[in-house]
Short mmCIF file of C-alpha atoms in Angstrom, two decimals:
data_model
loop_
_atom_site.label_atom_id
_atom_site.label_comp_id
_atom_site.label_asym_id
_atom_site.label_seq_id
_atom_site.Cartn_x
_atom_site.Cartn_y
_atom_site.Cartn_z
CA UNK A 1 118.00 70.68 35.72
CA UNK A 2 116.39 71.18 39.12
CA UNK A 3 113.68 68.63 38.63
CA UNK A 4 112.72 65.50 40.47
CA UNK A 5 110.55 63.24 38.34
CA UNK A 6 108.23 60.50 39.51
CA UNK A 7 106.39 57.78 37.64
CA UNK A 8 103.65 56.85 37.38
CA UNK A 9 101.55 59.92 38.14
CA UNK A 10 98.60 57.78 39.16
CA UNK A 11 98.40 54.14 40.17
CA UNK A 12 95.46 51.93 41.06
CA UNK A 13 96.28 48.53 42.47
CA UNK A 14 94.59 45.64 44.21
CA UNK A 15 95.68 44.31 47.56
CA UNK A 16 97.39 41.30 45.97
CA UNK A 17 99.30 43.26 43.33
CA UNK A 18 102.99 44.05 43.25
CA UNK A 19 103.93 47.44 41.80
CA UNK A 20 106.79 49.91 41.97
CA UNK A 21 107.03 53.67 42.21
CA UNK A 22 110.01 55.33 40.58
CA UNK A 23 111.82 58.56 41.32
CA UNK A 24 114.68 60.13 39.40
CA UNK A 25 116.84 63.24 39.79
CA UNK A 26 119.83 64.52 37.84
CA UNK A 27 120.95 67.28 40.16
CA UNK A 28 123.83 65.24 41.53
CA UNK A 29 122.05 64.96 44.87
CA UNK A 30 123.21 62.14 47.11
CA UNK A 31 120.22 62.04 49.46
CA UNK A 32 116.77 60.91 48.43
CA UNK A 33 113.57 60.62 50.43
CA UNK A 34 110.16 58.97 50.30
CA UNK A 35 107.23 60.72 51.95
CA UNK A 36 103.60 59.64 52.27
CA UNK A 37 100.91 62.30 52.30
CA UNK A 38 97.27 61.62 53.15
CA UNK A 39 94.58 64.10 52.16
CA UNK A 40 94.74 67.38 54.08
CA UNK A 41 97.73 66.21 56.11
CA UNK A 42 101.39 67.19 55.89
CA UNK A 43 103.91 64.82 54.30
CA UNK A 44 105.21 62.07 56.60
CA UNK A 45 108.72 60.79 56.12
CA UNK A 46 109.06 57.09 55.26
CA UNK A 47 112.67 56.48 54.18
CA UNK A 48 115.90 58.36 53.63
CA UNK A 49 118.77 57.17 51.45
CA UNK A 50 122.12 58.84 51.76
CA UNK A 51 124.86 57.87 49.32
CA UNK A 52 122.70 54.95 48.19
CA UNK A 53 122.47 53.51 51.68
CA UNK A 54 119.28 53.44 53.72
CA UNK A 55 119.86 55.81 56.60
CA UNK A 56 116.36 56.27 57.99
CA UNK A 57 113.38 53.92 58.06
CA UNK A 58 110.55 55.54 59.99
CA UNK A 59 109.08 52.22 61.14
CA UNK A 60 107.40 51.67 57.80
CA UNK A 61 105.62 48.31 57.30
CA UNK A 62 107.53 45.75 55.25
CA UNK A 63 104.92 45.84 52.49
CA UNK A 64 106.82 48.99 51.43
CA UNK A 65 110.32 48.17 50.24
CA UNK A 66 112.65 50.95 49.10
CA UNK A 67 115.54 50.46 46.73
CA UNK A 68 118.25 52.83 45.55
CA UNK A 69 119.94 51.26 42.49
CA UNK A 70 122.18 54.30 41.95
CA UNK A 71 122.56 57.88 43.07
CA UNK A 72 119.95 59.17 40.61
CA UNK A 73 117.21 56.62 41.12
CA UNK A 74 114.98 55.68 44.00
CA UNK A 75 112.28 53.03 43.84
CA UNK A 76 109.51 52.09 46.21
CA UNK A 77 108.30 48.50 45.78
CA UNK A 78 104.76 47.85 46.90
CA UNK A 79 103.30 44.46 47.79
CA UNK A 80 100.13 43.38 49.58
CA UNK A 81 99.09 46.93 50.35
CA UNK A 82 95.98 47.87 52.29
CA UNK A 83 93.31 50.40 51.30
CA UNK A 84 94.59 52.73 54.03
CA UNK A 85 97.88 52.94 52.13
CA UNK A 86 96.11 55.02 49.50
CA UNK A 87 97.87 58.38 49.50
CA UNK A 88 100.14 60.71 47.57
CA UNK A 89 103.69 59.37 47.61
CA UNK A 90 106.29 62.09 47.30
CA UNK A 91 109.94 61.70 46.47
CA UNK A 92 112.45 64.39 47.36
CA UNK A 93 116.18 64.88 47.03
CA UNK A 94 118.82 67.08 48.61
CA UNK A 95 122.53 67.66 48.27
CA UNK A 96 123.88 65.14 50.75
CA UNK A 97 121.21 64.64 53.39
CA UNK A 98 123.04 66.82 55.84
CA UNK A 99 122.08 70.00 57.54
CA UNK A 100 120.68 73.16 56.03
CA UNK A 101 119.82 71.56 52.75
CA UNK A 102 116.78 72.29 50.70
CA UNK A 103 114.73 69.27 49.78
CA UNK A 104 113.27 69.38 46.29
CA UNK A 105 110.09 67.43 45.79
CA UNK A 106 108.85 65.51 42.79
CA UNK A 107 105.24 65.83 41.62
CA UNK A 108 104.19 62.70 43.47
CA UNK A 109 102.39 59.48 42.62
CA UNK A 110 98.76 59.32 43.64
CA UNK A 111 98.13 55.74 44.74
CA UNK A 112 94.74 54.11 45.20
CA UNK A 113 94.58 50.66 46.74
CA UNK A 114 91.34 48.80 46.17
CA UNK B 1 109.33 64.91 70.54
CA UNK B 2 109.95 67.45 67.79
CA UNK B 3 106.86 69.45 66.99
CA UNK B 4 105.82 72.13 64.49
CA UNK B 5 102.55 74.01 64.88
CA UNK B 6 101.09 76.30 62.24
CA UNK B 7 98.32 78.83 62.60
CA UNK B 8 95.79 79.54 61.44
CA UNK B 9 94.89 76.17 59.91
CA UNK B 10 92.65 77.90 57.40
CA UNK B 11 92.41 81.49 56.17
CA UNK B 12 90.11 83.13 53.62
CA UNK B 13 90.83 86.67 52.45
CA UNK B 14 90.09 88.93 49.50
CA UNK B 15 92.46 89.61 46.66
CA UNK B 16 94.78 92.46 47.55
CA UNK B 17 94.82 91.75 51.27
CA UNK B 18 98.01 91.08 53.20
CA UNK B 19 98.26 87.84 55.14
CA UNK B 20 100.60 86.58 57.86
CA UNK B 21 101.03 82.87 58.44
CA UNK B 22 102.58 81.61 61.66
CA UNK B 23 104.81 78.67 62.47
CA UNK B 24 106.07 77.79 65.94
CA UNK B 25 108.33 74.89 66.73
CA UNK B 26 109.89 72.79 69.45
CA UNK B 27 112.88 70.97 68.06
CA UNK B 28 115.97 69.58 69.72
CA UNK B 29 119.06 71.07 68.11
CA UNK B 30 117.34 73.28 65.57
CA UNK B 31 119.13 73.68 62.23
CA UNK B 32 116.77 75.33 59.78
CA UNK B 33 113.16 76.18 59.05
CA UNK B 34 111.67 75.86 55.60
CA UNK B 35 108.48 77.17 54.02
CA UNK B 36 106.79 75.32 51.17
CA UNK B 37 103.74 76.09 49.04
CA UNK B 38 101.60 73.13 48.07
CA UNK B 39 98.90 73.41 45.43
CA UNK B 40 97.56 70.34 43.72
CA UNK B 41 100.56 68.11 44.12
CA UNK B 42 104.10 68.39 45.42
CA UNK B 43 105.31 71.10 47.81
CA UNK B 44 107.43 73.74 46.14
CA UNK B 45 110.21 75.37 48.07
CA UNK B 46 109.83 79.00 49.14
CA UNK B 47 112.40 79.87 51.81
CA UNK B 48 114.99 78.39 54.10
CA UNK B 49 115.75 80.30 57.30
CA UNK B 50 118.66 79.57 59.56
CA UNK B 51 119.57 82.89 61.15
CA UNK B 52 117.38 84.84 63.49
CA UNK B 53 116.11 88.25 62.49
CA UNK B 54 117.16 88.15 58.86
CA UNK B 55 114.26 88.59 56.47
CA UNK B 56 114.14 86.54 53.31
CA UNK B 57 112.17 88.09 50.49
CA UNK B 58 110.92 86.94 47.12
CA UNK B 59 108.54 89.27 45.35
CA UNK B 60 105.42 89.66 47.46
CA UNK B 61 106.49 86.92 49.87
CA UNK B 62 108.76 87.41 52.83
CA UNK B 63 109.66 85.41 55.88
CA UNK B 64 111.55 85.90 59.10
CA UNK B 65 112.72 83.64 61.88
CA UNK B 66 112.89 84.32 65.62
CA UNK B 67 115.10 81.66 67.19
CA UNK B 68 114.66 83.04 70.68
CA UNK B 69 110.86 82.80 70.60
CA UNK B 70 110.95 79.71 68.34
CA UNK B 71 108.70 80.90 65.55
CA UNK B 72 108.62 82.10 62.00
CA UNK B 73 106.13 84.10 59.97
CA UNK B 74 105.41 84.10 56.27
CA UNK B 75 103.96 87.32 54.89
CA UNK B 76 102.21 87.68 51.57
CA UNK B 77 101.33 91.18 50.44
CA UNK B 78 98.85 92.20 47.71
CA UNK B 79 97.53 88.65 47.56
CA UNK B 80 96.36 87.17 44.28
CA UNK B 81 94.08 84.21 43.57
CA UNK B 82 97.17 82.27 42.48
CA UNK B 83 98.43 82.44 46.04
CA UNK B 84 95.65 80.08 47.10
CA UNK B 85 97.40 76.95 48.39
CA UNK B 86 98.43 75.10 51.51
CA UNK B 87 101.54 76.63 53.04
CA UNK B 88 103.71 74.14 54.90
CA UNK B 89 106.33 74.94 57.49
CA UNK B 90 109.01 72.34 58.19
CA UNK B 91 111.91 72.24 60.61
CA UNK B 92 115.16 70.36 60.40
CA UNK B 93 117.11 69.30 63.45
CA UNK B 94 120.85 68.76 63.55
CA UNK B 95 121.80 65.29 62.45
CA UNK B 96 118.18 64.29 62.10
CA UNK B 97 118.30 64.18 58.31
CA UNK B 98 114.57 64.68 58.12
CA UNK B 99 112.00 67.44 58.04
CA UNK B 100 109.25 67.71 60.62
CA UNK B 101 106.24 69.33 59.00
CA UNK B 102 103.49 71.40 60.53
CA UNK B 103 99.87 70.76 59.65
CA UNK B 104 99.84 73.50 57.06
CA UNK B 105 97.73 76.62 56.59
CA UNK B 106 95.11 76.43 53.85
CA UNK B 107 94.99 79.90 52.31
CA UNK B 108 92.12 80.85 50.02
CA UNK B 109 92.18 84.13 48.13
CA UNK B 110 88.79 85.22 46.81
CA UNK B 111 88.58 87.61 43.85
#
């Protein structure tokens, strides 16, 4: 199984809502990533978890809150988002988060904030 | 600051043509360069290059890295309409644990 799955596929939320994005992989990978991708732009890294510990936070606003409950799951909790946060949110995983590792991406969640 | 630049940003060719996509980079402590193809949603992995001068090949796609001149090219021969996509180049630096992406090349193959 070389698949990274993400739910939901699409999400529409208001600025006062609280929602969560979920990501799951069963490849035994110990590093998981959240990326944000705006239209016609490359993915931008948000967070990296390595062995279930947050290792990189790319100065992401606190209205985005990542959580890694176990080595297979990665969540992104959303609260009080702004319309400019509308984007495709991609999850990826790799072996250990070290060098020369391929990152495998999930299909993404397309988020619209109204 | 680590930087990846792709060219051209957009390319339109006819089916059957051969295309070459370029990726140049400035990265402290380079580790690897990756090529991804992105259609409607998530990027799908194509190649990882770590050694200079060694061509990686998969069907009609091939890629090579030049670590001295700090660039890579992705070649697609006998293009098909299904090759239409955005091709992303990303570079990993030692210990950085993250990929730095280029802007992508939007390739359109017309029948």
